[in-house]
Amino acid sequence: MAWLVAVGLVVLLVAAASVKRVGEDERGLVFRTGRLRERVLRPGTVLLVPFVDRLERVDVSDTTVEVPFTGPAEDGRRARVEAVLTFRVVDPAVAATAVQNHRLAICQLALVVMRTGVEHRTFEQLTTAREELRRALLHEVAPAAAGWGVQLDRVEVRSVTAAGPSAPEPNRP
C-alpha cells in the first residue's frame, strides 16, 4: 500500500512539472536538451516533457529603460545626460539566443553612444544638441537591437545638465 502512495506521489510530481503557463504578454521558447525547438509558444497552458524540456519566457510588451550618463565634455566640464529608450521584442527566438540579455545590451550600447557624443562636444554645445544625441542613439542602437530581435520604438534625450564635481578624471594622453 505504501508503494502505491509513493508511485502516485511521483506521478503527481511529474505531471505538475510538465504543465507550464505562458502569460499574455509573453512568448514561450522550449529548449529540449539545450536546443531550441522551432516554434514559439503563444499565451496559454503548455505541456512539456519533464526533466528534458525547459521553458524560457520572453516578455514581448513595450519596455522603457532610463539610461543616465555622467562624464566629461570636451571642455572638461562634467555633463549629465539622461535618455529614455522604448523597445519591444519582435522575434523572441532571436532575442533569447543572439545575446544573453537584450535589455542590458541595449543599455550598454546606448551608454557608449552617449559617451562618444558627450566627449566630442563642449558643454554649451551639448545643451543645444539634444536632437543630435537622440538621432545618434537611434542611428547606432536601432540596427544592433534589430539583430537581437528587438525593435527600438522611441528614443528621447530627457535632459542635459551640469554634473557636480566628483572624482577627478584620469589624465588623457
Coordinates of C-alpha atoms in Angstrom, one line a residue:
M1 CA 0.0 0.0 0.0
A2 CA 2.8 2.4 0.8
W3 CA 4.5 1.8 -2.5
L4 CA 1.2 2.7 -4.3
V5 CA 1.1 6.0 -2.4
A6 CA 4.8 6.7 -3.3
V7 CA 4.2 5.9 -7.0
G8 CA 1.1 8.1 -7.0
L9 CA 3.1 10.9 -5.5
V10 CA 5.9 10.6 -8.1
V11 CA 3.3 10.6 -10.9
L12 CA 1.7 13.7 -9.4
L13 CA 5.1 15.5 -9.2
V14 CA 6.0 14.6 -12.8
A15 CA 2.6 15.8 -14.0
A16 CA 3.0 19.1 -12.1
A17 CA 6.5 19.5 -13.6
S18 CA 5.2 19.1 -17.1
V19 CA 2.4 21.7 -17.1
K20 CA 3.6 25.3 -17.5
R21 CA 1.8 28.6 -18.3
V22 CA 2.8 31.3 -20.7
G23 CA 1.4 34.7 -19.8
E24 CA -0.5 37.1 -22.0
D25 CA 2.5 39.5 -22.6
E26 CA 5.0 36.7 -23.0
R27 CA 6.1 34.2 -25.6
G28 CA 7.5 30.8 -24.7
L29 CA 10.5 29.1 -26.1
V30 CA 11.1 25.4 -25.4
F31 CA 14.7 24.2 -25.1
R32 CA 14.9 20.4 -25.4
T33 CA 18.2 19.2 -24.1
G34 CA 19.7 22.6 -24.7
R35 CA 18.5 23.0 -28.3
L36 CA 15.8 25.5 -29.2
R37 CA 12.7 23.9 -30.7
E38 CA 11.3 25.5 -33.8
R39 CA 8.0 27.1 -32.7
V40 CA 7.4 30.0 -30.4
L41 CA 4.6 29.3 -27.9
R42 CA 1.6 31.7 -27.6
P43 CA 0.0 32.5 -24.3
G44 CA -1.8 29.6 -22.6
T45 CA -1.0 26.3 -21.0
V46 CA 1.8 24.2 -22.3
L47 CA 2.7 20.5 -21.7
L48 CA 6.4 19.8 -21.5
V49 CA 8.5 16.6 -21.2
P50 CA 9.6 16.8 -17.6
F51 CA 13.4 16.9 -16.9
V52 CA 14.0 17.1 -20.7
D53 CA 12.3 20.4 -21.8
R54 CA 13.0 23.8 -20.3
L55 CA 10.6 26.7 -20.9
E56 CA 12.0 30.2 -21.3
R57 CA 9.6 33.1 -21.2
V58 CA 10.3 36.2 -23.2
D59 CA 8.5 39.4 -22.4
V60 CA 7.1 41.0 -25.6
S61 CA 5.5 44.0 -24.1
D62 CA 6.9 47.5 -24.5
T63 CA 9.9 48.1 -22.3
T64 CA 11.1 51.5 -21.2
V65 CA 14.5 52.0 -19.8
E66 CA 16.3 55.1 -18.5
V67 CA 19.9 55.5 -19.5
P68 CA 21.8 58.1 -17.4
F69 CA 25.3 59.0 -18.3
T70 CA 27.7 61.4 -16.4
G71 CA 31.0 62.2 -17.9
P72 CA 33.4 65.0 -19.0
A73 CA 32.6 67.1 -22.0
E74 CA 35.3 68.2 -24.4
D75 CA 35.9 71.4 -22.4
G76 CA 36.4 69.4 -19.2
R77 CA 33.1 70.3 -17.6
R78 CA 31.1 67.3 -16.3
A79 CA 27.7 66.8 -18.0
R80 CA 24.8 64.5 -17.1
V81 CA 22.7 63.3 -20.0
E82 CA 19.5 61.3 -19.3
A83 CA 17.9 59.3 -22.2
V84 CA 14.9 57.1 -22.3
L85 CA 14.6 54.2 -24.7
T86 CA 11.4 52.3 -25.5
F87 CA 11.7 48.9 -27.3
R88 CA 9.9 45.6 -27.7
V89 CA 10.9 42.1 -28.7
V90 CA 9.6 41.2 -32.1
D91 CA 11.5 37.9 -32.6
P92 CA 11.6 36.0 -29.2
A93 CA 13.8 33.2 -30.6
V94 CA 16.5 35.6 -31.7
A95 CA 16.2 37.7 -28.6
A96 CA 16.8 34.7 -26.4
T97 CA 19.7 33.2 -28.4
A98 CA 21.5 36.1 -30.1
V99 CA 22.5 37.9 -26.9
Q100 CA 22.5 36.9 -23.2
N101 CA 20.4 39.9 -22.0
H102 CA 19.0 42.1 -24.7
R103 CA 17.9 44.8 -22.2
L104 CA 21.4 45.1 -20.7
A105 CA 23.0 45.1 -24.2
I106 CA 20.8 47.9 -25.4
C107 CA 21.6 50.0 -22.3
Q108 CA 25.3 49.4 -22.6
L109 CA 25.3 50.3 -26.3
A110 CA 23.3 53.5 -25.5
L111 CA 25.9 54.4 -22.8
V112 CA 28.7 54.0 -25.3
V113 CA 27.0 56.2 -27.9
M114 CA 26.2 58.9 -25.3
R115 CA 29.8 58.8 -24.0
T116 CA 31.1 59.4 -27.5
G117 CA 28.5 62.2 -28.1
V118 CA 29.4 63.9 -24.8
E119 CA 33.2 63.7 -25.2
H120 CA 33.2 65.3 -28.7
R121 CA 31.2 68.4 -27.7
T122 CA 31.6 71.2 -25.2
F123 CA 29.1 71.6 -22.5
E124 CA 27.5 74.6 -24.3
Q125 CA 27.2 72.5 -27.5
L126 CA 25.6 69.7 -25.5
T127 CA 22.8 71.8 -24.2
T128 CA 21.6 72.6 -27.7
A129 CA 22.5 69.2 -29.2
R130 CA 19.7 67.1 -27.7
E131 CA 18.2 66.3 -31.1
E132 CA 21.7 65.3 -32.5
L133 CA 22.2 63.0 -29.5
R134 CA 18.8 61.5 -30.0
R135 CA 19.5 60.8 -33.7
A136 CA 22.9 59.3 -32.9
L137 CA 21.3 57.0 -30.3
L138 CA 18.6 55.9 -32.8
H139 CA 21.1 55.5 -35.6
E140 CA 23.5 53.4 -33.6
V141 CA 21.3 51.4 -31.3
A142 CA 18.4 50.5 -33.6
P143 CA 20.4 48.4 -36.1
A144 CA 22.1 46.5 -33.3
A145 CA 18.8 45.9 -31.5
A146 CA 17.2 44.6 -34.7
G147 CA 20.0 42.0 -34.9
W148 CA 19.0 40.9 -31.4
G149 CA 15.3 40.5 -32.3
V150 CA 14.3 43.8 -30.7
Q151 CA 12.6 46.8 -32.3
L152 CA 13.6 50.2 -30.9
D153 CA 10.4 52.3 -31.0
R154 CA 11.4 55.5 -29.4
V155 CA 14.5 57.4 -28.1
E156 CA 14.2 60.6 -26.1
V157 CA 17.0 62.7 -24.6
R158 CA 15.3 63.9 -21.4
S159 CA 17.9 66.3 -20.1
V160 CA 21.4 67.6 -20.4
T161 CA 22.6 69.2 -17.2
A162 CA 25.8 70.1 -15.5
A163 CA 27.0 67.4 -13.1
G164 CA 28.5 68.2 -9.7
P165 CA 32.2 67.7 -9.1
S166 CA 33.3 64.1 -8.3
A167 CA 36.4 62.1 -8.5
P168 CA 39.0 63.6 -10.9
E169 CA 39.1 62.1 -14.4
P170 CA 42.3 60.3 -15.3
N171 CA 44.7 62.3 -17.5
R172 CA 44.2 61.8 -21.2
P173 CA 47.1 61.3 -23.5

